[in-house]
């Protein structure tokens, strides 16, 4: 057991985790992982462990990563770690926050209760908190911190896209699009979206002059790209120039990315919340400030 604080991660998040460890000036160690032929995982932590362990684990591929995270947390406790801070820039299982049809599992609540058994603090970025107001509702731990990527995104836009108009695809996006627009000192528009299925959405653009207007789409995440593809079609019909899109979490597959580009969104930019090749906007400063506030 060492007295210091250490940051650890699996290989999948190593680059972002090391950036965060550097920003905090703390040690970084990688968690070893072996996958058996049937898909089962073997996880090994390098000993000795500190009293306070920061585990960086963004939760895309959630069904695998949550199991491996639990294996790591439980092992750390058994080896004497007193405090575990989970940094999960992308937090999975946040969509299903109510029983929409009888018998549906309310995953946000169930996974929140499960992970809360293993961690003392959680720091995440732009989680899907649309009907549930606070992360603390389902994460009953010492610190359940929900950060916004609006500042790094706004600064990125200010530097590279001066004079652009930001567009959010639905009313929920106004909370972050308006802040990013004020940081980037540009206009913004908010569309209206109705979702009919995983890939099927209907979008209505707000009344505005779109002809030759430079538009940058901004959202919290790309999942299938259905939202972007639909909005891009409407913007092109109105004569807008689509510069690209900027999102906090880019979860889309290569095939979906090709479909988004073919639909007229020339580039996808995201934060490094996930290890996607569109990641250009580092979150290390945002995350390190939040960690410094609680240690
Ligand atoms: C919706 O609530 C979110 O803010 C995103 O607009 C949505 O998750 C994007 O999903 P997709 O890329 O599948 O349209």
mmCIF file of C-alpha atoms and ligand atoms in Angstrom:
data_model
loop_
_atom_site.group_PDB
_atom_site.id
_atom_site.type_symbol
_atom_site.label_atom_id
_atom_site.label_comp_id
_atom_site.label_asym_id
_atom_site.label_seq_id
_atom_site.Cartn_x
_atom_site.Cartn_y
_atom_site.Cartn_z
ATOM 1 C CA UNK A 1 0.000 0.000 0.000
ATOM 2 C CA UNK A 2 1.390 3.417 -0.956
ATOM 3 C CA UNK A 3 0.065 6.698 0.437
ATOM 4 C CA UNK A 4 -0.229 8.512 -2.825
ATOM 5 C CA UNK A 5 -3.038 8.689 -5.329
ATOM 6 C CA UNK A 6 -2.684 6.747 -8.578
ATOM 7 C CA UNK A 7 -4.670 6.757 -11.795
ATOM 8 C CA UNK A 8 -5.247 3.479 -13.605
ATOM 9 C CA UNK A 9 -7.054 2.474 -16.784
ATOM 10 C CA UNK A 10 -7.490 -0.353 -19.216
ATOM 11 C CA UNK A 11 -5.556 -0.257 -22.465
ATOM 12 C CA UNK A 12 -8.593 1.014 -24.410
ATOM 13 C CA UNK A 13 -8.525 4.355 -22.563
ATOM 14 C CA UNK A 14 -4.788 4.646 -22.029
ATOM 15 C CA UNK A 15 -4.103 7.765 -24.106
ATOM 16 C CA UNK A 16 -6.833 9.901 -22.478
ATOM 17 C CA UNK A 17 -6.096 8.453 -19.037
ATOM 18 C CA UNK A 18 -2.411 9.335 -19.322
ATOM 19 C CA UNK A 19 -3.303 12.895 -20.391
ATOM 20 C CA UNK A 20 -5.422 13.174 -17.241
ATOM 21 C CA UNK A 21 -2.680 11.712 -15.007
ATOM 22 C CA UNK A 22 -0.240 14.264 -16.473
ATOM 23 C CA UNK A 23 -2.674 17.117 -15.844
ATOM 24 C CA UNK A 24 -2.929 15.951 -12.209
ATOM 25 C CA UNK A 25 0.805 15.192 -11.900
ATOM 26 C CA UNK A 26 0.045 11.738 -10.512
ATOM 27 C CA UNK A 27 1.274 8.263 -11.426
ATOM 28 C CA UNK A 28 -0.420 6.264 -14.133
ATOM 29 C CA UNK A 29 -0.560 2.469 -14.301
ATOM 30 C CA UNK A 30 -2.286 0.257 -16.826
ATOM 31 C CA UNK A 31 -4.639 -2.527 -15.747
ATOM 32 C CA UNK A 32 -3.712 -5.865 -17.328
ATOM 33 C CA UNK A 33 -6.503 -7.727 -19.037
ATOM 34 C CA UNK A 34 -6.712 -11.127 -20.636
ATOM 35 C CA UNK A 35 -9.718 -12.375 -22.547
ATOM 36 C CA UNK A 36 -10.419 -16.104 -22.557
ATOM 37 C CA UNK A 37 -11.650 -17.649 -25.816
ATOM 38 C CA UNK A 38 -15.284 -17.602 -24.611
ATOM 39 C CA UNK A 39 -15.091 -13.856 -23.947
ATOM 40 C CA UNK A 40 -14.604 -14.006 -20.171
ATOM 41 C CA UNK A 41 -12.152 -11.408 -18.834
ATOM 42 C CA UNK A 42 -9.254 -11.787 -16.433
ATOM 43 C CA UNK A 43 -8.217 -8.488 -14.851
ATOM 44 C CA UNK A 44 -4.994 -7.855 -12.904
ATOM 45 C CA UNK A 45 -4.020 -4.735 -10.973
ATOM 46 C CA UNK A 46 -0.422 -3.900 -10.390
ATOM 47 C CA UNK A 47 0.521 -3.900 -6.702
ATOM 48 C CA UNK A 48 1.067 -2.125 -4.364
ATOM 49 C CA UNK A 49 -2.026 0.052 -4.631
ATOM 50 C CA UNK A 50 -2.525 3.534 -3.174
ATOM 51 C CA UNK A 51 -5.147 4.490 -0.572
ATOM 52 C CA UNK A 52 -6.940 6.528 -3.224
ATOM 53 C CA UNK A 53 -7.349 4.992 -6.657
ATOM 54 C CA UNK A 54 -8.686 6.949 -9.639
ATOM 55 C CA UNK A 55 -10.022 4.533 -12.256
ATOM 56 C CA UNK A 56 -10.463 6.024 -15.730
ATOM 57 C CA UNK A 57 -12.951 3.937 -17.674
ATOM 58 C CA UNK A 58 -15.193 5.406 -20.339
ATOM 59 C CA UNK A 59 -18.153 3.073 -20.747
ATOM 60 C CA UNK A 60 -18.697 2.490 -24.447
ATOM 61 C CA UNK A 61 -18.991 -1.265 -25.115
ATOM 62 C CA UNK A 62 -20.744 -1.210 -21.736
ATOM 63 C CA UNK A 63 -21.632 -4.865 -21.283
ATOM 64 C CA UNK A 64 -17.956 -5.823 -21.334
ATOM 65 C CA UNK A 65 -16.486 -2.762 -19.699
ATOM 66 C CA UNK A 66 -18.832 -2.666 -16.705
ATOM 67 C CA UNK A 67 -17.944 -6.258 -15.760
ATOM 68 C CA UNK A 68 -14.215 -5.525 -16.073
ATOM 69 C CA UNK A 69 -14.614 -2.319 -14.077
ATOM 70 C CA UNK A 70 -16.351 -4.203 -11.263
ATOM 71 C CA UNK A 71 -13.586 -6.822 -11.253
ATOM 72 C CA UNK A 72 -11.005 -4.038 -10.932
ATOM 73 C CA UNK A 73 -12.893 -2.116 -8.209
ATOM 74 C CA UNK A 74 -13.607 -5.174 -6.068
ATOM 75 C CA UNK A 75 -9.996 -6.345 -6.317
ATOM 76 C CA UNK A 76 -8.765 -2.879 -5.350
ATOM 77 C CA UNK A 77 -10.975 -2.879 -2.215
ATOM 78 C CA UNK A 78 -9.774 -6.339 -1.232
ATOM 79 C CA UNK A 79 -6.196 -5.083 -1.544
ATOM 80 C CA UNK A 80 -6.942 -2.247 0.881
ATOM 81 C CA UNK A 81 -7.825 0.722 -1.352
ATOM 82 C CA UNK A 82 -9.943 3.080 0.773
ATOM 83 C CA UNK A 83 -11.288 5.414 -1.864
ATOM 84 C CA UNK A 84 -12.185 4.759 -5.496
ATOM 85 C CA UNK A 85 -12.929 7.632 -7.851
ATOM 86 C CA UNK A 86 -14.381 6.510 -11.156
ATOM 87 C CA UNK A 87 -13.764 8.861 -14.079
ATOM 88 C CA UNK A 88 -16.131 7.696 -16.810
ATOM 89 C CA UNK A 89 -16.254 10.555 -19.319
ATOM 90 C CA UNK A 90 -18.917 8.601 -21.204
ATOM 91 C CA UNK A 91 -21.362 6.987 -18.803
ATOM 92 C CA UNK A 92 -23.448 4.196 -20.310
ATOM 93 C CA UNK A 93 -26.921 2.977 -19.359
ATOM 94 C CA UNK A 94 -28.269 6.485 -18.873
ATOM 95 C CA UNK A 95 -30.864 6.446 -21.688
ATOM 96 C CA UNK A 96 -33.438 4.185 -20.084
ATOM 97 C CA UNK A 97 -34.472 6.333 -17.136
ATOM 98 C CA UNK A 98 -38.098 5.224 -16.898
ATOM 99 C CA UNK A 99 -40.338 2.254 -17.659
ATOM 100 C CA UNK A 100 -41.699 3.297 -21.039
ATOM 101 C CA UNK A 101 -43.463 -0.035 -21.585
ATOM 102 C CA UNK A 102 -44.617 -2.381 -18.819
ATOM 103 C CA UNK A 103 -41.853 -4.770 -17.792
ATOM 104 C CA UNK A 104 -38.916 -2.744 -19.088
ATOM 105 C CA UNK A 105 -35.826 -2.590 -16.913
ATOM 106 C CA UNK A 106 -35.013 0.936 -15.754
ATOM 107 C CA UNK A 107 -31.324 0.564 -16.556
ATOM 108 C CA UNK A 108 -30.164 3.951 -15.303
ATOM 109 C CA UNK A 109 -31.398 3.073 -11.821
ATOM 110 C CA UNK A 110 -30.169 -0.544 -11.856
ATOM 111 C CA UNK A 111 -26.665 0.166 -13.188
ATOM 112 C CA UNK A 112 -26.421 3.245 -10.955
ATOM 113 C CA UNK A 113 -27.161 1.140 -7.865
ATOM 114 C CA UNK A 114 -24.749 -1.568 -9.024
ATOM 115 C CA UNK A 115 -21.776 0.730 -9.671
ATOM 116 C CA UNK A 116 -22.479 2.745 -6.514
ATOM 117 C CA UNK A 117 -21.582 -0.355 -4.473
ATOM 118 C CA UNK A 118 -18.015 -0.199 -5.772
ATOM 119 C CA UNK A 119 -17.110 3.485 -6.000
ATOM 120 C CA UNK A 120 -16.971 6.541 -3.754
ATOM 121 C CA UNK A 121 -16.933 9.240 -6.421
ATOM 122 C CA UNK A 122 -18.054 9.414 -10.022
ATOM 123 C CA UNK A 123 -17.039 12.079 -12.520
ATOM 124 C CA UNK A 124 -18.657 12.054 -15.922
ATOM 125 C CA UNK A 125 -19.335 14.436 -18.809
ATOM 126 C CA UNK A 126 -22.681 15.293 -20.425
ATOM 127 C CA UNK A 127 -24.515 12.204 -19.211
ATOM 128 C CA UNK A 128 -27.980 11.584 -20.615
ATOM 129 C CA UNK A 129 -29.821 13.411 -17.824
ATOM 130 C CA UNK A 130 -32.979 14.417 -19.598
ATOM 131 C CA UNK A 131 -35.795 13.422 -17.287
ATOM 132 C CA UNK A 132 -33.806 12.597 -14.144
ATOM 133 C CA UNK A 133 -32.409 15.895 -12.905
ATOM 134 C CA UNK A 134 -29.292 14.815 -11.045
ATOM 135 C CA UNK A 135 -26.701 12.066 -11.341
ATOM 136 C CA UNK A 136 -27.018 11.684 -7.555
ATOM 137 C CA UNK A 137 -30.566 10.318 -7.968
ATOM 138 C CA UNK A 138 -29.212 6.957 -9.041
ATOM 139 C CA UNK A 139 -25.586 7.242 -7.870
ATOM 140 C CA UNK A 140 -25.856 7.481 -4.095
ATOM 141 C CA UNK A 141 -22.168 8.017 -3.369
ATOM 142 C CA UNK A 142 -19.995 10.727 -1.806
ATOM 143 C CA UNK A 143 -19.607 12.728 -5.026
ATOM 144 C CA UNK A 144 -21.646 12.196 -8.207
ATOM 145 C CA UNK A 145 -20.351 14.896 -10.526
ATOM 146 C CA UNK A 146 -21.754 15.679 -13.936
ATOM 147 C CA UNK A 147 -19.568 18.031 -15.976
ATOM 148 C CA UNK A 148 -20.335 19.767 -19.270
ATOM 149 C CA UNK A 149 -18.016 19.803 -22.253
ATOM 150 C CA UNK A 150 -19.520 23.107 -23.413
ATOM 151 C CA UNK A 151 -16.464 25.189 -22.455
ATOM 152 C CA UNK A 152 -13.833 23.117 -24.321
ATOM 153 C CA UNK A 153 -16.258 22.710 -27.246
ATOM 154 C CA UNK A 154 -17.094 26.439 -27.305
ATOM 155 C CA UNK A 155 -13.405 27.377 -27.197
ATOM 156 C CA UNK A 156 -12.621 24.933 -30.014
ATOM 157 C CA UNK A 157 -15.401 26.419 -32.153
ATOM 158 C CA UNK A 158 -14.334 30.003 -31.371
ATOM 159 C CA UNK A 159 -10.829 29.260 -32.613
ATOM 160 C CA UNK A 160 -11.662 27.275 -35.756
ATOM 161 C CA UNK A 161 -15.156 28.284 -36.869
ATOM 162 C CA UNK A 162 -15.591 32.031 -36.295
ATOM 163 C CA UNK A 163 -18.889 33.409 -37.586
ATOM 164 C CA UNK A 164 -20.580 30.009 -37.876
ATOM 165 C CA UNK A 165 -24.150 29.358 -36.648
ATOM 166 C CA UNK A 166 -24.501 26.452 -34.223
ATOM 167 C CA UNK A 167 -27.487 24.172 -34.567
ATOM 168 C CA UNK A 168 -28.829 21.749 -31.967
ATOM 169 C CA UNK A 169 -31.172 19.014 -33.221
ATOM 170 C CA UNK A 170 -33.714 19.048 -30.405
ATOM 171 C CA UNK A 171 -34.930 21.047 -27.440
ATOM 172 C CA UNK A 172 -32.774 18.990 -25.047
ATOM 173 C CA UNK A 173 -29.653 20.196 -26.854
ATOM 174 C CA UNK A 174 -30.365 23.865 -26.140
ATOM 175 C CA UNK A 175 -28.774 23.591 -22.691
ATOM 176 C CA UNK A 176 -25.305 22.946 -24.158
ATOM 177 C CA UNK A 177 -25.650 24.579 -27.600
ATOM 178 C CA UNK A 178 -26.588 27.939 -26.049
ATOM 179 C CA UNK A 179 -23.559 27.880 -23.730
ATOM 180 C CA UNK A 180 -21.155 26.810 -26.506
ATOM 181 C CA UNK A 181 -22.571 29.601 -28.716
ATOM 182 C CA UNK A 182 -22.046 32.223 -26.060
ATOM 183 C CA UNK A 183 -18.439 31.064 -25.511
ATOM 184 C CA UNK A 184 -17.820 30.992 -29.278
ATOM 185 C CA UNK A 185 -19.659 34.321 -29.663
ATOM 186 C CA UNK A 186 -21.908 33.043 -32.429
ATOM 187 C CA UNK A 187 -25.608 32.557 -33.196
ATOM 188 C CA UNK A 188 -27.466 29.344 -32.574
ATOM 189 C CA UNK A 189 -30.654 27.665 -33.765
ATOM 190 C CA UNK A 190 -32.532 24.748 -32.218
ATOM 191 C CA UNK A 191 -34.555 22.270 -34.263
ATOM 192 C CA UNK A 192 -37.374 20.037 -33.093
ATOM 193 C CA UNK A 193 -36.979 16.250 -33.126
ATOM 194 C CA UNK A 194 -39.360 13.346 -32.688
ATOM 195 C CA UNK A 195 -37.816 9.891 -32.414
ATOM 196 C CA UNK A 196 -39.656 6.863 -33.830
ATOM 197 C CA UNK A 197 -36.923 4.237 -33.507
ATOM 198 C CA UNK A 198 -33.164 3.733 -33.120
ATOM 199 C CA UNK A 199 -32.484 5.167 -36.591
ATOM 200 C CA UNK A 200 -35.742 6.901 -37.442
ATOM 201 C CA UNK A 201 -36.263 10.508 -36.407
ATOM 202 C CA UNK A 202 -38.340 13.376 -37.764
ATOM 203 C CA UNK A 203 -36.850 16.843 -37.538
ATOM 204 C CA UNK A 204 -38.412 20.241 -38.085
ATOM 205 C CA UNK A 205 -36.041 23.157 -38.666
ATOM 206 C CA UNK A 206 -36.809 26.487 -37.009
ATOM 207 C CA UNK A 207 -37.740 29.350 -39.333
ATOM 208 C CA UNK A 208 -34.544 31.176 -40.331
ATOM 209 C CA UNK A 209 -32.594 32.306 -43.376
ATOM 210 C CA UNK A 210 -30.501 29.249 -44.307
ATOM 211 C CA UNK A 211 -29.313 30.234 -47.784
ATOM 212 C CA UNK A 212 -25.480 30.068 -47.788
ATOM 213 C CA UNK A 213 -25.510 30.128 -43.980
ATOM 214 C CA UNK A 214 -22.558 28.278 -42.425
ATOM 215 C CA UNK A 215 -23.935 25.765 -39.919
ATOM 216 C CA UNK A 216 -22.055 23.639 -37.403
ATOM 217 C CA UNK A 217 -24.165 20.927 -35.805
ATOM 218 C CA UNK A 218 -23.667 20.418 -32.062
ATOM 219 C CA UNK A 219 -25.007 17.553 -29.946
ATOM 220 C CA UNK A 220 -24.127 15.544 -26.858
ATOM 221 C CA UNK A 221 -23.613 12.311 -28.771
ATOM 222 C CA UNK A 222 -23.714 10.525 -32.081
ATOM 223 C CA UNK A 223 -25.052 7.031 -31.749
ATOM 224 C CA UNK A 224 -26.306 5.778 -35.138
ATOM 225 C CA UNK A 225 -26.040 9.170 -36.848
ATOM 226 C CA UNK A 226 -29.766 9.115 -37.714
ATOM 227 C CA UNK A 227 -30.228 12.578 -36.191
ATOM 228 C CA UNK A 228 -27.361 14.133 -38.158
ATOM 229 C CA UNK A 229 -28.330 12.446 -41.421
ATOM 230 C CA UNK A 230 -31.906 13.714 -41.162
ATOM 231 C CA UNK A 231 -30.978 17.263 -40.229
ATOM 232 C CA UNK A 232 -28.278 17.440 -42.916
ATOM 233 C CA UNK A 233 -30.858 16.550 -45.602
ATOM 234 C CA UNK A 234 -33.148 19.366 -44.466
ATOM 235 C CA UNK A 235 -30.335 21.926 -44.238
ATOM 236 C CA UNK A 236 -29.094 21.099 -47.725
ATOM 237 C CA UNK A 237 -32.627 21.550 -49.144
ATOM 238 C CA UNK A 238 -32.643 25.041 -47.619
ATOM 239 C CA UNK A 239 -29.268 25.947 -49.122
ATOM 240 C CA UNK A 240 -27.184 25.937 -45.928
ATOM 241 C CA UNK A 241 -23.454 25.188 -45.898
ATOM 242 C CA UNK A 242 -22.842 22.421 -43.363
ATOM 243 C CA UNK A 243 -19.362 22.811 -41.878
ATOM 244 C CA UNK A 244 -19.505 19.603 -39.816
ATOM 245 C CA UNK A 245 -20.598 18.508 -36.389
ATOM 246 C CA UNK A 246 -19.096 18.667 -32.927
ATOM 247 C CA UNK A 247 -20.228 16.277 -30.212
ATOM 248 C CA UNK A 248 -19.139 15.306 -26.744
ATOM 249 C CA UNK A 249 -19.405 11.540 -27.268
ATOM 250 C CA UNK A 250 -18.860 9.904 -30.644
ATOM 251 C CA UNK A 251 -20.175 6.338 -30.435
ATOM 252 C CA UNK A 252 -20.834 5.749 -34.128
ATOM 253 C CA UNK A 253 -19.413 2.872 -36.143
ATOM 254 C CA UNK A 254 -17.284 3.367 -39.263
ATOM 255 C CA UNK A 255 -20.276 2.454 -41.446
ATOM 256 C CA UNK A 256 -22.489 5.008 -39.747
ATOM 257 C CA UNK A 257 -19.737 7.596 -40.056
ATOM 258 C CA UNK A 258 -19.590 6.970 -43.821
ATOM 259 C CA UNK A 259 -23.377 7.427 -44.012
ATOM 260 C CA UNK A 260 -23.141 10.714 -42.093
ATOM 261 C CA UNK A 261 -20.448 12.026 -44.435
ATOM 262 C CA UNK A 262 -22.414 10.862 -47.499
ATOM 263 C CA UNK A 263 -25.435 12.755 -46.140
ATOM 264 C CA UNK A 264 -23.448 15.994 -46.349
ATOM 265 C CA UNK A 265 -21.758 16.424 -42.960
ATOM 266 C CA UNK A 266 -18.141 16.767 -44.107
ATOM 267 C CA UNK A 267 -16.463 16.212 -40.765
ATOM 268 C CA UNK A 268 -17.148 14.802 -37.338
ATOM 269 C CA UNK A 269 -15.302 16.229 -34.353
ATOM 270 C CA UNK A 270 -15.607 15.004 -30.792
ATOM 271 C CA UNK A 271 -14.027 15.265 -27.382
ATOM 272 C CA UNK A 272 -11.664 12.521 -26.235
ATOM 273 C CA UNK A 273 -14.359 11.099 -23.927
ATOM 274 C CA UNK A 274 -14.123 8.031 -26.162
ATOM 275 C CA UNK A 275 -11.199 6.646 -28.104
ATOM 276 C CA UNK A 276 -12.743 7.509 -31.480
ATOM 277 C CA UNK A 277 -10.609 8.806 -34.348
ATOM 278 C CA UNK A 278 -12.788 11.970 -34.476
ATOM 279 C CA UNK A 279 -11.523 12.972 -31.000
ATOM 280 C CA UNK A 280 -9.863 16.391 -31.214
ATOM 281 C CA UNK A 281 -10.988 18.155 -28.037
ATOM 282 C CA UNK A 282 -9.208 16.977 -24.879
ATOM 283 C CA UNK A 283 -11.147 16.879 -21.610
ATOM 284 C CA UNK A 284 -8.113 16.482 -19.335
ATOM 285 C CA UNK A 285 -8.247 20.065 -17.982
ATOM 286 C CA UNK A 286 -11.976 19.855 -17.232
ATOM 287 C CA UNK A 287 -11.643 16.455 -15.530
ATOM 288 C CA UNK A 288 -8.499 17.310 -13.576
ATOM 289 C CA UNK A 289 -10.092 20.458 -12.121
ATOM 290 C CA UNK A 290 -13.082 18.414 -10.966
ATOM 291 C CA UNK A 291 -10.813 15.810 -9.350
ATOM 292 C CA UNK A 292 -8.716 18.502 -7.613
ATOM 293 C CA UNK A 293 -11.928 19.911 -6.102
ATOM 294 C CA UNK A 294 -12.738 16.658 -4.314
ATOM 295 C CA UNK A 295 -9.325 15.388 -3.157
HETATM 296 C C1 LIG B 1 -30.719 12.391 -27.998
HETATM 297 O O1 LIG B 1 -31.306 12.472 -26.968
HETATM 298 C C2 LIG B 1 -29.280 12.736 -28.083
HETATM 299 O O2 LIG B 1 -29.075 14.047 -27.666
HETATM 300 C C3 LIG B 1 -28.712 12.531 -29.479
HETATM 301 O O3 LIG B 1 -29.321 13.461 -30.364
HETATM 302 C C4 LIG B 1 -28.949 11.139 -29.962
HETATM 303 O O4 LIG B 1 -28.568 10.189 -29.018
HETATM 304 C C5 LIG B 1 -28.242 10.872 -31.272
HETATM 305 O O5 LIG B 1 -28.519 9.569 -31.663
HETATM 306 P P1 LIG B 1 -28.416 9.128 -33.170
HETATM 307 O O6 LIG B 1 -27.021 9.465 -33.624
HETATM 308 O O7 LIG B 1 -28.662 7.638 -33.141
HETATM 309 O O8 LIG B 1 -29.477 9.842 -33.923
#
